[in-house]
Short mmCIF file of C-alpha atoms in Angstrom, two decimals:
data_model
loop_
_atom_site.label_atom_id
_atom_site.label_comp_id
_atom_site.label_asym_id
_atom_site.label_seq_id
_atom_site.Cartn_x
_atom_site.Cartn_y
_atom_site.Cartn_z
CA MET A 3 32.56 27.20 20.77
CA ALA A 4 31.36 28.57 17.40
CA HIS A 5 32.66 32.01 16.48
CA LYS A 6 29.45 34.06 16.36
CA SER A 7 30.87 36.74 14.10
CA ILE A 8 31.21 34.40 11.08
CA ASP A 9 28.32 33.14 8.96
CA PRO A 10 29.85 30.86 6.29
CA GLN A 11 26.76 30.63 4.09
CA GLN A 12 26.42 34.40 3.95
CA ILE A 13 30.11 34.75 3.06
CA ILE A 14 30.31 32.20 0.23
CA SER A 15 27.09 33.45 -1.42
CA TYR A 16 28.12 37.13 -1.34
CA GLN A 17 28.06 38.98 -4.68
CA PHE A 18 30.96 41.44 -4.85
CA PRO A 19 30.34 44.64 -6.84
CA LEU A 20 32.18 44.91 -10.18
CA THR A 21 35.34 47.01 -10.04
CA THR A 22 37.45 48.56 -12.79
CA PHE A 23 41.18 49.18 -13.09
CA THR A 24 42.63 51.41 -15.80
CA TYR A 25 46.34 51.48 -16.57
CA THR A 26 48.73 53.01 -19.09
CA GLU A 27 52.26 52.24 -20.32
CA ARG A 28 53.58 54.49 -17.56
CA ASP A 29 52.00 52.20 -14.94
CA VAL A 30 53.49 49.14 -16.64
CA ALA A 31 57.00 50.66 -16.70
CA LEU A 32 56.75 51.91 -13.10
CA TYR A 33 55.70 48.43 -11.96
CA ALA A 34 58.62 46.80 -13.82
CA LEU A 35 61.08 49.15 -12.11
CA GLY A 36 59.38 48.40 -8.79
CA VAL A 37 60.14 44.67 -9.14
CA GLY A 38 63.76 45.27 -10.13
CA ALA A 39 63.74 45.31 -13.95
CA CYS A 40 67.01 46.81 -15.24
CA GLY A 41 68.03 47.25 -11.59
CA SER A 42 71.58 46.01 -12.09
CA ASP A 43 71.92 46.92 -15.78
CA ALA A 44 70.00 49.84 -17.28
CA VAL A 45 70.44 48.42 -20.80
CA ASP A 46 69.69 44.75 -19.99
CA GLU A 47 68.70 43.27 -23.35
CA LYS A 48 66.12 40.94 -21.75
CA GLU A 49 64.47 43.60 -19.60
CA LEU A 50 64.68 46.97 -21.33
CA LYS A 51 61.48 46.08 -23.23
CA TYR A 52 59.51 46.34 -19.97
CA VAL A 53 60.26 50.05 -19.67
CA TYR A 54 61.19 51.26 -23.18
CA HIS A 55 60.11 50.84 -26.81
CA LYS A 56 63.26 48.99 -27.81
CA ASP A 57 64.27 48.47 -31.45
CA GLY A 58 61.08 49.94 -32.83
CA GLN A 59 58.72 47.61 -30.92
CA GLY A 60 55.21 49.02 -30.96
CA PHE A 61 54.60 48.88 -27.21
CA ILE A 62 56.40 47.88 -24.05
CA LYS A 63 56.01 44.32 -22.74
CA VAL A 64 54.10 43.57 -19.53
CA LEU A 65 55.32 41.23 -16.80
CA PRO A 66 52.70 38.57 -15.86
CA THR A 67 52.84 39.52 -12.16
CA PHE A 68 51.43 42.92 -13.18
CA ALA A 69 48.17 40.98 -12.71
CA ALA A 70 48.59 41.46 -8.95
CA LEU A 71 47.89 45.19 -9.37
CA PHE A 72 44.36 44.47 -10.59
CA ILE A 73 43.45 43.36 -7.05
CA THR A 74 45.02 46.34 -5.26
CA GLY A 75 42.68 47.23 -2.43
CA ALA A 76 40.94 43.84 -2.55
CA THR A 77 41.70 43.17 1.12
CA ASP A 78 39.71 46.32 1.97
CA SER A 79 36.67 44.69 0.35
CA PHE A 80 37.13 41.58 2.53
CA ALA A 81 36.24 43.74 5.53
CA LYS A 82 32.88 44.48 3.87
CA LEU A 83 31.94 40.81 3.49
CA PRO A 84 28.64 40.25 5.32
CA GLY A 85 28.86 37.54 7.94
CA LEU A 86 32.61 38.05 8.46
CA GLN A 87 34.12 40.06 11.29
CA PHE A 88 37.87 40.14 11.91
CA ASP A 89 40.67 42.43 13.04
CA PRO A 90 42.33 43.79 9.85
CA ASN A 91 45.58 44.17 11.81
CA LEU A 92 45.66 40.37 12.21
CA LEU A 93 45.22 39.65 8.48
CA LEU A 94 48.15 37.84 6.84
CA HIS A 95 48.52 37.49 3.06
CA GLY A 96 49.53 33.83 2.83
CA GLN A 97 49.44 32.81 -0.83
CA GLN A 98 48.85 34.15 -4.33
CA TYR A 99 47.85 32.16 -7.41
CA ILE A 100 47.75 33.80 -10.85
CA GLU A 101 46.45 32.14 -14.00
CA MET A 102 47.26 33.83 -17.31
CA HIS A 103 44.80 33.59 -20.22
CA LYS A 104 46.04 36.29 -22.61
CA PRO A 105 49.16 38.48 -22.75
CA PHE A 106 48.43 41.88 -21.21
CA PRO A 107 48.05 44.91 -23.49
CA SER A 108 50.42 47.75 -22.57
CA SER A 109 47.40 49.89 -21.64
CA ALA A 110 43.82 48.87 -20.93
CA CYS A 111 40.69 49.25 -18.86
CA ILE A 112 40.07 46.12 -16.81
CA GLU A 113 36.80 44.91 -15.32
CA ASN A 114 37.19 42.72 -12.23
CA ARG A 115 34.66 40.12 -11.07
CA MET A 116 35.32 38.76 -7.59
CA GLU A 117 33.90 35.81 -5.67
CA VAL A 118 34.72 33.80 -2.57
CA ALA A 119 36.53 30.64 -3.72
CA GLY A 120 37.34 29.10 -0.36
CA LEU A 121 36.57 29.36 3.36
CA HIS A 122 38.21 27.14 5.97
CA ASP A 123 37.92 27.06 9.76
CA LYS A 124 41.37 26.36 11.23
CA GLY A 125 40.41 26.79 14.88
CA LYS A 126 42.44 29.86 15.85
CA ALA A 127 42.19 31.36 12.36
CA THR A 128 40.00 31.42 9.28
CA ILE A 129 41.45 30.99 5.79
CA LEU A 130 39.64 33.05 3.16
CA GLU A 131 40.26 32.59 -0.58
CA VAL A 132 38.97 35.17 -3.04
CA GLU A 133 39.12 34.80 -6.82
CA THR A 134 39.27 37.81 -9.11
CA LYS A 135 38.72 37.32 -12.86
CA SER A 136 39.97 40.28 -14.89
CA TYR A 137 38.48 41.04 -18.30
CA GLU A 138 39.57 43.61 -20.85
CA LYS A 139 36.54 45.89 -20.93
CA LYS A 140 36.84 46.75 -24.64
CA SER A 141 36.96 43.17 -25.98
CA GLY A 142 35.38 41.31 -23.06
CA GLU A 143 38.26 38.82 -23.14
CA LEU A 144 39.41 37.14 -19.93
CA LEU A 145 43.04 38.18 -19.33
CA CYS A 146 43.83 36.53 -16.00
CA MET A 147 42.60 35.17 -12.70
CA ASN A 148 44.04 35.98 -9.27
CA ARG A 149 43.31 33.86 -6.23
CA THR A 150 44.30 35.58 -3.00
CA THR A 151 44.58 33.53 0.19
CA VAL A 152 44.54 35.37 3.50
CA TYR A 153 44.78 34.14 7.07
CA LEU A 154 42.43 35.91 9.48
CA ARG A 155 44.06 35.29 12.83
CA GLY A 156 41.72 35.20 15.82
CA ALA A 157 38.65 34.68 13.62
CA GLY A 158 38.43 30.86 13.60
CA GLY A 159 36.35 28.39 15.58
CA PHE A 160 33.03 29.13 13.88
CA SER A 161 32.20 25.52 12.90
CA LYS A 162 29.04 24.08 14.40
CA SER A 163 29.98 20.49 13.58
CA SER A 164 32.94 18.14 13.20
CA PRO A 165 35.05 18.04 11.06
CA PRO A 166 35.58 21.82 10.92
CA TYR A 167 33.93 23.79 8.11
CA SER A 168 35.83 23.77 4.80
CA TYR A 169 34.59 25.04 1.42
CA ARG A 170 36.46 25.19 -1.90
CA LYS A 171 34.89 25.93 -5.28
CA TYR A 172 37.90 24.96 -7.45
CA PRO A 173 39.51 21.53 -8.05
CA ALA A 174 41.87 20.56 -5.22
CA ASN A 175 44.58 19.57 -7.74
CA GLN A 176 44.53 22.95 -9.50
CA VAL A 177 47.23 24.27 -7.16
CA LEU A 178 49.98 21.71 -6.70
CA THR A 179 52.04 21.24 -3.56
CA VAL A 180 55.52 22.73 -3.47
CA LYS A 181 58.32 20.48 -2.24
CA ILE A 182 61.68 22.18 -2.71
CA PRO A 183 64.22 19.60 -3.98
CA SER A 184 67.38 18.88 -2.01
CA SER A 185 69.36 18.76 -5.27
CA GLN A 186 71.39 21.65 -6.64
CA PRO A 187 69.16 24.23 -8.40
CA PHE A 188 69.09 24.28 -12.21
CA ALA A 189 69.54 28.05 -12.19
CA VAL A 190 70.09 30.81 -9.62
CA GLN A 191 69.42 34.54 -9.90
CA GLU A 192 70.68 37.13 -7.43
CA ASP A 193 69.03 40.55 -7.17
CA CYS A 194 69.92 43.40 -4.85
CA THR A 195 66.87 45.32 -3.72
CA HIS A 196 67.34 49.03 -3.07
CA GLN A 197 66.75 50.81 0.23
CA SER A 198 63.94 52.67 -1.55
CA GLN A 199 62.42 49.52 -3.17
CA ALA A 200 59.21 49.53 -1.12
CA LEU A 201 58.80 53.30 -1.63
CA LEU A 202 59.06 52.73 -5.39
CA TYR A 203 56.78 49.68 -5.48
CA ARG A 204 54.06 51.40 -3.41
CA LEU A 205 53.61 53.91 -6.26
CA SER A 206 51.97 51.04 -8.17
CA GLY A 207 49.02 51.31 -5.77
CA ASP A 208 49.68 49.47 -2.50
CA TYR A 209 49.95 52.31 0.02
CA ASN A 210 49.85 50.19 3.18
CA PRO A 211 51.99 52.24 5.65
CA LEU A 212 53.64 49.00 6.87
CA HIS A 213 55.91 49.44 3.84
CA SER A 214 56.76 53.11 4.33
CA ASP A 215 56.12 54.30 7.90
CA PRO A 216 58.72 53.32 10.55
CA THR A 217 56.23 53.80 13.40
CA VAL A 218 53.61 51.51 11.84
CA ALA A 219 56.32 48.92 11.07
CA GLY A 220 57.54 49.11 14.68
CA VAL A 221 54.06 48.51 16.09
CA ALA A 222 53.82 45.43 13.83
CA GLY A 223 57.08 44.12 15.28
CA PHE A 224 59.55 45.03 12.53
CA SER A 225 62.72 47.07 12.96
CA ARG A 226 61.81 49.12 9.88
CA PRO A 227 59.30 49.12 6.98
CA ILE A 228 59.23 45.85 5.02
CA LEU A 229 58.96 45.04 1.32
CA HIS A 230 55.57 44.10 -0.12
CA GLY A 231 55.20 40.31 -0.50
CA LEU A 232 53.86 40.78 -4.04
CA CYS A 233 56.97 42.82 -4.84
CA THR A 234 59.16 39.86 -3.81
CA LEU A 235 56.98 37.59 -5.98
CA GLY A 236 57.51 40.01 -8.88
CA PHE A 237 61.29 39.80 -8.40
CA ALA A 238 61.19 35.97 -8.38
CA VAL A 239 59.01 35.57 -11.48
CA ARG A 240 61.03 38.18 -13.39
CA ALA A 241 64.18 36.18 -12.52
CA ILE A 242 62.59 32.96 -13.86
CA ILE A 243 61.55 34.69 -17.11
CA LYS A 244 65.07 36.05 -17.54
CA ARG A 245 66.87 32.79 -16.78
CA LEU A 246 64.56 30.12 -18.20
CA CYS A 247 62.28 31.85 -20.75
CA ASN A 248 64.95 33.83 -22.62
CA GLY A 249 63.22 36.98 -21.38
CA GLU A 250 59.83 36.11 -22.94
CA PRO A 251 57.02 36.95 -20.44
CA THR A 252 54.25 35.27 -22.49
CA MET A 253 55.76 31.86 -21.67
CA VAL A 254 54.25 32.07 -18.17
CA LYS A 255 50.89 30.30 -17.88
CA SER A 256 50.39 30.27 -14.12
CA ILE A 257 52.15 31.36 -10.94
CA PHE A 258 51.86 30.20 -7.35
CA GLY A 259 53.65 31.86 -4.45
CA ARG A 260 53.59 31.20 -0.71
CA PHE A 261 54.82 34.06 1.47
CA LEU A 262 57.09 32.69 4.21
CA LEU A 263 58.88 35.65 5.76
CA HIS A 264 59.34 39.42 5.42
CA VAL A 265 62.06 41.13 3.36
CA TYR A 266 63.72 44.40 4.35
CA PRO A 267 64.43 46.81 1.46
CA GLY A 268 68.15 46.74 0.70
CA GLU A 269 68.47 42.98 1.24
CA THR A 270 69.73 40.63 -1.49
CA LEU A 271 67.23 38.17 -2.98
CA ILE A 272 68.55 34.82 -4.22
CA THR A 273 66.01 32.90 -6.33
CA GLU A 274 66.80 29.21 -6.86
CA MET A 275 65.01 27.33 -9.66
CA TRP A 276 64.42 23.63 -10.42
CA LEU A 277 62.81 22.24 -13.58
CA GLU A 278 60.03 19.68 -13.15
CA GLY A 279 58.49 19.09 -16.57
CA SER A 280 56.71 22.31 -17.58
CA ARG A 281 56.87 23.53 -13.99
CA VAL A 282 59.65 25.61 -12.46
CA LEU A 283 59.85 25.18 -8.69
CA PHE A 284 61.47 28.13 -6.98
CA GLN A 285 62.59 29.35 -3.60
CA THR A 286 63.70 32.88 -2.78
CA LYS A 287 66.03 33.54 0.13
CA VAL A 288 67.57 36.67 1.61
CA ARG A 289 71.35 36.42 1.62
CA GLU A 290 71.89 38.61 4.67
CA ARG A 291 69.78 36.46 7.03
CA ASN A 292 70.02 33.17 5.07
CA LYS A 293 66.24 32.76 5.37
CA ALA A 294 63.69 31.52 2.84
CA VAL A 295 61.09 34.26 2.28
CA LEU A 296 59.07 32.86 -0.65
CA SER A 297 58.46 29.52 -2.35
CA GLY A 298 56.27 28.40 -5.22
CA TYR A 299 56.21 27.47 -8.86
CA VAL A 300 55.67 28.85 -12.34
CA VAL A 301 54.04 26.76 -15.10
CA LEU A 302 55.49 27.49 -18.53
CA GLY A 303 53.81 27.21 -21.91
CA GLN A 304 52.91 29.65 -24.64
CA LEU A 305 50.00 32.05 -24.47
CA THR A 306 48.26 32.84 -27.74
CA SER A 307 48.10 36.55 -28.32
CA SER A 308 45.02 38.44 -29.44
CA LEU A 309 47.00 41.68 -29.80
#
């Protein structure tokens, strides 16, 4: 039976309002600390530049996953999509794809343009993909693109024909499949998260109480508040930059992450990396439970700077 609360044509043709996001060097440094920069060594020569003007550098460097902050609150706007009704408590953030176009300035005003990039009926759930292109307002230059994939559980079954409804506005081969090799990883990075990691990361703008309130976490089925998935992604990509890019964040061209399982603050993250041409496949596990929590890849290259 078709799900009456979903009108696919209305959803994919929706024009989101423009949004802006302004940040300063303080936001950049706070984010870097939130994803573990200098967490095990306060004078780490490959990471101090994310939080401090080292050796006379003119501005601090920005991690590419800082892009994820530009879409803070985006899931709230999904609830306003006409033709789409779902229970926000049943929304799962499944995947994140980030495409870098220019290195980020250390402070800027960003203009975000959003559009629905995919809509798929999976029977018991609907998969919604939303693209956000972020432009520096002053120059008009495109800095990055985020594609957020969410699973709306209980909101599927709206197709009126067979096969089930599926819409995608980007090339199917743009995001490649991730098959973790059985061989030994090329490099491994271990990071200890702090008990307060989620409380620190939330100061970058994601105030979902699932990551801070024990009662809310309990209702959701967790023994205590969990770490933000995008925080775990930040840890993994920072580890890859440190191990394989000699600490140079502008070598990252694109990032894909699939969220597999929750992380509790205080757990140890082990990120394993395999080289596959210009692509780094990675898998992040938690040592304490020996569970994979994140998998994906990072494509390396060299961004040309306009700074």
